[in-house]
């Protein structure tokens, strides 16, 4: 029974970590490279966490994430991604489990101005753990736990920059949910019937990142504190003969993470980053984590605003505004594309007020002296 509970808690803690994860280096998402184009990214990392509070869990896993996002004119960057985790967990008395996680997520980051931002992330996924555990007397129990999982998180932060250095405080709140689940474990000729109650978690995070920015690279250190406010793992266990036992364990805890990392812009379209973390905590801790990620820009970028109907230029770029101090100003002409003089077209030139004098204009289109083409400005 204890080994089964440890298998369930492995998947719960995997998902809790997943809910707090930032999809990828979130500043790579906000720090758009020239062109404001769509982005594709990928991230891979190795992690080991430890949990000791009436249970003994050691989980080593490899995780992979990838996604695509788009930059919008209203200050939002929005995208979607996929996640995959493959782990191997160790339990008390020599038990072990093969745990996996799959999820789909959508996310967005809003530019609030003055280097402030607001992030939201929603995830829906599937967790599973095929486990083989032992009791104190050495009896083996085999089972497979599967469940659906959901999470929603928000984050608010602001970056302060001075002389090439920056510091960035942030706060995050994440909600996680896993529904109730009935499943079985088997030991020789006996069967253990398990009912897991729904799990809900509310996790808060506060962090501070300090770094040095160069033209192509950034080096940083980050300190984070995390707290689970509500997590309770409840389960009912029966042998099918009327013998029932109910357990309830709290995963409320506080843990800390210290991270060192850096990123490098290897081209105008891409960035690469790498970081390593070490965790501390009374019951739960990320023993270590190392990860790397890549982000690339694709597509043609933002399209210019649509021109007013009927406007026409004779070559690309002719519609650009003339400098305010330009000594040569193009004369007004008539309706676009017709060659009609301005004085003959009411649609081309607004009629002056009564008593006002008309400016002197020429019916010939103005010539840009530095080029060889005539340009009509409508």
Coordinates of C-alpha atoms in Angstrom, one line a residue:
X1 CA 0.0 0.0 0.0
X2 CA 2.8 2.4 0.8
X3 CA 4.5 1.7 -2.5
X4 CA 1.3 2.4 -4.4
X5 CA 0.9 5.7 -2.6
X6 CA 4.5 6.6 -3.6
X7 CA 3.7 5.8 -7.2
X8 CA 0.7 8.1 -7.2
X9 CA 2.7 10.9 -5.5
X10 CA 5.4 10.6 -8.1
X11 CA 2.9 11.5 -10.9
X12 CA 1.4 14.3 -8.7
X13 CA 4.8 15.9 -8.0
X14 CA 5.9 15.5 -11.7
X15 CA 2.8 17.4 -12.7
X16 CA 3.3 20.1 -10.0
X17 CA 6.8 20.7 -11.4
X18 CA 5.3 20.8 -14.9
X19 CA 2.8 23.5 -13.9
X20 CA 5.5 25.8 -12.5
X21 CA 7.7 25.3 -15.6
X22 CA 8.0 28.3 -17.9
X23 CA 7.5 26.5 -21.2
X24 CA 11.0 27.7 -22.1
X25 CA 13.3 30.6 -21.2
X26 CA 10.4 33.1 -21.1
X27 CA 12.7 36.1 -21.7
X28 CA 13.6 34.6 -25.1
X29 CA 9.9 34.8 -25.9
X30 CA 9.7 38.5 -24.9
X31 CA 13.1 39.5 -26.1
X32 CA 12.1 39.5 -29.7
X33 CA 14.8 39.6 -32.3
X34 CA 14.6 42.1 -35.2
X35 CA 11.7 41.5 -37.5
X36 CA 9.1 40.5 -34.9
X37 CA 8.6 37.2 -36.7
X38 CA 6.9 34.0 -35.6
X39 CA 9.0 31.8 -33.3
X40 CA 9.7 28.1 -33.0
X41 CA 11.5 26.7 -29.9
X42 CA 12.6 23.5 -28.3
X43 CA 13.9 22.7 -24.9
X44 CA 15.4 19.5 -23.3
X45 CA 16.4 19.0 -19.6
X46 CA 17.4 16.3 -17.1
X47 CA 16.1 16.5 -13.5
X48 CA 16.2 14.6 -10.3
X49 CA 13.9 15.4 -7.4
X50 CA 13.8 13.9 -3.9
X51 CA 10.8 13.7 -1.5
X52 CA 10.9 12.5 2.1
X53 CA 7.9 12.9 4.3
X54 CA 6.6 9.5 5.4
X55 CA 7.4 8.5 1.8
X56 CA 10.7 8.0 0.1
X57 CA 10.8 9.0 -3.6
X58 CA 13.7 9.6 -5.9
X59 CA 12.7 10.5 -9.5
X60 CA 15.1 10.9 -12.4
X61 CA 13.6 12.0 -15.7
X62 CA 14.3 13.6 -19.0
X63 CA 11.8 16.1 -20.5
X64 CA 11.4 17.6 -23.9
X65 CA 9.3 20.6 -24.9
X66 CA 8.7 22.3 -28.3
X67 CA 6.3 25.0 -29.5
X68 CA 5.4 27.8 -31.9
X69 CA 4.3 31.3 -31.1
X70 CA 3.3 34.5 -32.9
X71 CA 3.7 38.2 -32.1
X72 CA 0.6 40.4 -32.3
X73 CA 0.2 44.2 -32.7
X74 CA -1.6 44.6 -29.4
X75 CA 1.4 43.7 -27.3
X76 CA 0.6 40.0 -26.9
X77 CA 2.8 37.0 -27.9
X78 CA 0.7 33.8 -28.0
X79 CA 1.6 30.2 -28.8
X80 CA 1.1 26.5 -28.2
X81 CA 3.5 23.7 -27.3
X82 CA 3.8 20.0 -26.5
X83 CA 5.6 18.3 -23.6
X84 CA 6.9 14.8 -23.0
X85 CA 8.6 13.4 -19.8
X86 CA 10.1 10.0 -19.3
X87 CA 11.3 9.1 -15.9
X88 CA 12.5 6.3 -13.6
X89 CA 11.6 6.5 -9.9
X90 CA 12.9 4.6 -6.9
X91 CA 10.8 3.8 -3.8
X92 CA 11.3 2.4 -0.3
X93 CA 12.3 -1.3 0.1
X94 CA 13.7 -1.5 -3.5
X95 CA 10.5 -0.6 -5.4
X96 CA 10.6 1.3 -8.7
X97 CA 8.4 2.9 -11.3
X98 CA 8.5 3.9 -14.9
X99 CA 6.7 7.3 -15.1
X100 CA 5.7 9.3 -18.1
X101 CA 3.9 12.6 -18.8
X102 CA 2.4 14.1 -21.9
X103 CA 0.7 17.5 -22.3
X104 CA -0.5 20.2 -24.6
X105 CA -0.3 23.8 -23.6
X106 CA -1.2 27.3 -24.7
X107 CA 0.5 30.4 -23.4
X108 CA 0.7 34.1 -23.8
X109 CA 2.9 37.0 -22.7
X110 CA 1.6 40.6 -22.5
X111 CA 4.0 43.5 -22.8
X112 CA 2.8 46.0 -20.1
X113 CA 5.4 48.6 -21.0
X114 CA 8.4 49.8 -19.1
X115 CA 9.9 46.3 -19.2
X116 CA 7.0 44.8 -17.3
X117 CA 5.1 41.7 -18.4
X118 CA 2.2 39.4 -17.6
X119 CA 2.3 35.7 -18.5
X120 CA -0.5 33.1 -18.6
X121 CA -0.1 29.4 -19.3
X122 CA -2.8 26.6 -19.5
X123 CA -1.9 22.9 -19.7
X124 CA -3.8 19.7 -20.1
X125 CA -2.1 16.3 -20.0
X126 CA -1.8 12.7 -19.1
X127 CA 0.3 11.1 -16.4
X128 CA 1.1 7.4 -15.9
X129 CA 3.3 5.2 -13.8
X130 CA 3.9 1.5 -14.2
X131 CA 5.2 0.5 -10.7
X132 CA 6.7 -2.6 -9.0
X133 CA 6.9 -2.1 -5.2
X134 CA 7.5 -4.1 -2.0
X135 CA 6.3 -4.1 1.5
X136 CA 8.4 -4.5 4.6
X137 CA 8.2 -8.3 4.4
X138 CA 9.4 -8.3 0.8
X139 CA 6.0 -9.1 -0.9
X140 CA 5.8 -7.6 -4.4
X141 CA 2.9 -5.5 -5.7
X142 CA 2.6 -4.6 -9.4
X143 CA 0.2 -2.0 -10.8
X144 CA -0.2 0.8 -13.3
X145 CA -1.6 4.3 -12.5
X146 CA -2.9 6.6 -15.1
X147 CA -4.8 9.9 -14.8
X148 CA -5.6 13.2 -16.6
X149 CA -4.1 16.4 -15.2
X150 CA -4.7 20.1 -15.7
X151 CA -3.0 23.4 -14.7
X152 CA -3.3 27.1 -15.1
X153 CA -0.7 29.6 -14.0
X154 CA -0.1 33.4 -14.1
X155 CA 3.1 35.4 -13.7
X156 CA 3.9 39.0 -13.3
X157 CA 7.4 40.5 -13.5
X158 CA 9.4 43.6 -14.3
X159 CA 13.0 44.0 -15.5
X160 CA 15.2 46.9 -14.3
X161 CA 18.3 47.7 -16.4
X162 CA 21.3 49.8 -15.5
X163 CA 24.7 50.0 -17.3
X164 CA 24.4 46.6 -18.9
X165 CA 23.2 44.8 -15.8
X166 CA 19.7 44.0 -14.9
X167 CA 17.6 42.6 -12.1
X168 CA 14.2 41.1 -12.6
X169 CA 11.8 40.2 -9.7
X170 CA 8.7 38.0 -10.5
X171 CA 5.8 36.4 -8.8
X172 CA 3.8 33.4 -10.0
X173 CA 0.7 31.5 -8.9
X174 CA -0.2 28.1 -10.3
X175 CA -3.3 25.9 -9.8
X176 CA -3.2 22.1 -10.5
X177 CA -5.9 19.5 -10.7
X178 CA -6.1 15.7 -11.1
X179 CA -9.4 13.9 -10.9
X180 CA -10.2 10.9 -8.8
X181 CA -9.2 7.5 -10.1
X182 CA -9.9 3.8 -9.4
X183 CA -7.3 1.2 -10.3
X184 CA -5.9 -2.1 -9.1
X185 CA -2.6 -3.5 -7.9
X186 CA -1.8 -7.2 -7.9
X187 CA 0.3 -9.3 -5.6
X188 CA 0.6 -13.0 -6.3
X189 CA -3.1 -14.2 -6.1
X190 CA -4.3 -11.1 -4.2
X191 CA -5.7 -7.8 -5.6
X192 CA -5.5 -4.4 -4.0
X193 CA -8.3 -2.0 -5.0
X194 CA -7.3 1.6 -4.9
X195 CA -9.5 4.8 -5.0
X196 CA -7.5 8.0 -5.4
X197 CA -9.4 11.1 -4.4
X198 CA -9.2 14.3 -6.6
X199 CA -6.1 16.3 -6.0
X200 CA -5.9 20.1 -6.1
X201 CA -2.8 22.2 -5.5
X202 CA -2.2 25.9 -5.3
X203 CA 1.5 26.8 -5.6
X204 CA 3.1 30.2 -5.2
X205 CA 6.5 31.2 -6.6
X206 CA 8.6 34.3 -6.1
X207 CA 12.0 34.8 -7.8
X208 CA 14.8 37.2 -8.5
X209 CA 17.1 37.1 -11.5
X210 CA 20.2 39.2 -11.8
X211 CA 22.3 39.2 -15.0
X212 CA 24.8 40.9 -17.3
X213 CA 23.8 41.7 -20.9
X214 CA 26.3 42.0 -23.7
X215 CA 25.7 42.5 -27.4
X216 CA 25.3 38.8 -28.2
X217 CA 25.1 37.1 -24.8
X218 CA 23.6 37.2 -21.3
X219 CA 24.8 35.6 -18.1
X220 CA 22.5 35.4 -15.1
X221 CA 21.8 33.9 -11.7
X222 CA 18.4 33.3 -10.3
X223 CA 17.0 32.5 -6.8
X224 CA 13.4 31.1 -6.4
X225 CA 11.2 30.3 -3.5
X226 CA 8.2 28.0 -3.9
X227 CA 5.3 27.1 -1.6
X228 CA 2.5 24.6 -2.0
X229 CA -0.5 26.0 0.0
X230 CA -3.1 23.3 -0.3
X231 CA -1.9 19.9 -1.7
X232 CA -3.5 16.9 -0.1
X233 CA -3.1 13.3 -1.4
X234 CA -6.0 11.1 -0.2
X235 CA -6.5 7.4 -1.0
X236 CA -8.7 4.4 0.0
X237 CA -7.2 0.9 -0.1
X238 CA -9.2 -2.4 0.0
X239 CA -8.4 -6.1 -0.4
X240 CA -11.9 -6.8 -1.6
X241 CA -12.9 -8.6 1.6
X242 CA -14.2 -5.6 3.4
X243 CA -10.8 -4.5 4.9
X244 CA -10.5 -0.8 4.1
X245 CA -7.8 1.6 5.0
X246 CA -7.8 5.3 4.2
X247 CA -4.7 7.5 4.1
X248 CA -4.2 11.2 3.8
X249 CA -0.8 13.0 3.2
X250 CA -0.1 16.6 2.9
X251 CA 2.4 17.8 0.3
X252 CA 2.3 21.4 1.6
X253 CA 5.9 22.4 1.6
X254 CA 8.4 25.2 0.9
X255 CA 11.4 24.6 -1.3
X256 CA 14.1 26.8 -3.0
X257 CA 16.0 26.7 -6.3
X258 CA 19.3 28.4 -7.3
X259 CA 20.1 28.6 -11.0
X260 CA 23.1 29.8 -13.1
X261 CA 22.8 30.1 -16.8
X262 CA 23.5 32.0 -20.0
X263 CA 22.2 32.5 -23.5
X264 CA 24.0 33.4 -26.8
X265 CA 22.6 35.0 -29.9
X266 CA 24.3 33.1 -32.7
X267 CA 22.5 34.8 -35.6
X268 CA 19.8 37.4 -36.2
X269 CA 17.3 34.6 -36.2
X270 CA 18.3 32.5 -33.3
X271 CA 19.3 32.1 -29.6
X272 CA 20.7 29.2 -27.6
X273 CA 20.7 29.0 -23.8
X274 CA 21.9 26.6 -21.1
X275 CA 21.4 26.5 -17.3
X276 CA 21.9 24.4 -14.3
X277 CA 19.9 24.4 -11.0
X278 CA 20.2 23.1 -7.5
X279 CA 17.3 22.8 -5.1
X280 CA 16.9 22.8 -1.3
X281 CA 13.9 22.0 0.9
X282 CA 12.8 20.2 4.1
X283 CA 10.7 17.5 2.4
X284 CA 10.8 18.2 -1.3
X285 CA 13.8 19.4 -3.4
X286 CA 15.0 19.4 -7.0
X287 CA 18.3 17.7 -6.3
X288 CA 19.7 19.0 -9.6
X289 CA 18.6 20.0 -13.1
X290 CA 20.4 20.8 -16.3
X291 CA 18.8 22.0 -19.4
X292 CA 19.3 23.6 -22.8
X293 CA 17.1 25.3 -25.3
X294 CA 17.0 26.8 -28.8
X295 CA 14.7 29.5 -30.3
X296 CA 14.5 30.4 -34.0
X297 CA 12.5 33.1 -35.8
X298 CA 10.6 32.1 -39.0
X299 CA 8.3 33.7 -41.5
X300 CA 8.3 37.1 -43.1
X301 CA 7.4 39.1 -40.0
X302 CA 4.7 41.6 -39.4
X303 CA 2.9 42.9 -42.5
X304 CA 2.7 46.7 -43.0
X305 CA -0.7 48.3 -42.4
X306 CA -3.0 48.2 -45.4
X307 CA -2.9 51.3 -47.6
X308 CA -5.9 53.5 -48.2
X309 CA -7.9 52.4 -51.1
X310 CA -6.8 54.0 -54.4
X311 CA -3.3 54.9 -53.2
X312 CA -0.4 54.0 -55.5
X313 CA 3.3 54.5 -55.6
X314 CA 5.6 54.0 -58.5
X315 CA 8.2 51.9 -56.6
X316 CA 8.6 50.3 -53.2
X317 CA 9.2 52.7 -50.4
X318 CA 7.8 55.7 -52.2
X319 CA 5.0 56.0 -49.7
X320 CA 7.5 56.8 -46.8
X321 CA 7.1 60.1 -45.2
X322 CA 9.4 62.9 -46.3
X323 CA 11.8 64.3 -43.6
X324 CA 10.4 67.3 -41.7
X325 CA 13.4 69.4 -42.7
X326 CA 13.5 68.3 -46.4
X327 CA 14.1 71.3 -48.7
X328 CA 12.3 69.6 -51.5
X329 CA 8.6 68.9 -51.0
X330 CA 6.7 67.1 -53.7
X331 CA 3.9 69.0 -55.3
X332 CA 0.4 67.7 -55.0
X333 CA -1.1 66.1 -58.0
X334 CA -4.5 64.9 -58.9
X335 CA -6.4 61.7 -58.3
X336 CA -4.0 58.7 -58.0
X337 CA -3.2 57.0 -61.3
X338 CA -5.2 59.4 -63.5
X339 CA -2.7 62.2 -64.1
X340 CA -5.5 64.8 -63.4
X341 CA -4.0 68.1 -62.1
X342 CA -4.7 68.9 -58.5
X343 CA -6.6 72.0 -59.3
X344 CA -9.0 70.0 -61.4
X345 CA -9.8 67.3 -58.9
X346 CA -11.9 68.1 -55.8
X347 CA -11.2 64.7 -54.5
X348 CA -7.5 65.2 -54.6
X349 CA -7.3 68.6 -52.8
X350 CA -9.6 69.9 -50.2
X351 CA -11.2 73.2 -51.2
X352 CA -9.7 76.2 -49.3
X353 CA -11.8 78.3 -47.0
X354 CA -13.4 81.5 -48.4
X355 CA -10.8 84.2 -48.7
X356 CA -7.8 82.0 -48.3
X357 CA -5.1 82.1 -51.0
X358 CA -4.1 79.0 -52.9
X359 CA -0.5 77.8 -52.6
X360 CA 1.4 77.7 -55.8
X361 CA 1.6 74.2 -57.3
X362 CA 2.8 72.6 -60.4
X363 CA 0.9 70.1 -62.5
X364 CA 4.1 68.2 -63.1
X365 CA 5.1 65.5 -60.6
X366 CA 8.0 66.3 -58.3
X367 CA 11.4 64.7 -59.0
X368 CA 13.5 63.2 -56.3
X369 CA 16.9 64.7 -57.1
X370 CA 18.9 61.8 -55.7
X371 CA 17.2 59.3 -57.9
X372 CA 16.2 58.7 -61.5
X373 CA 12.4 58.1 -61.0
X374 CA 9.5 60.4 -60.7
X375 CA 7.3 59.8 -57.7
X376 CA 3.7 60.8 -57.4
X377 CA 2.6 61.5 -53.8
X378 CA -1.2 61.2 -53.6

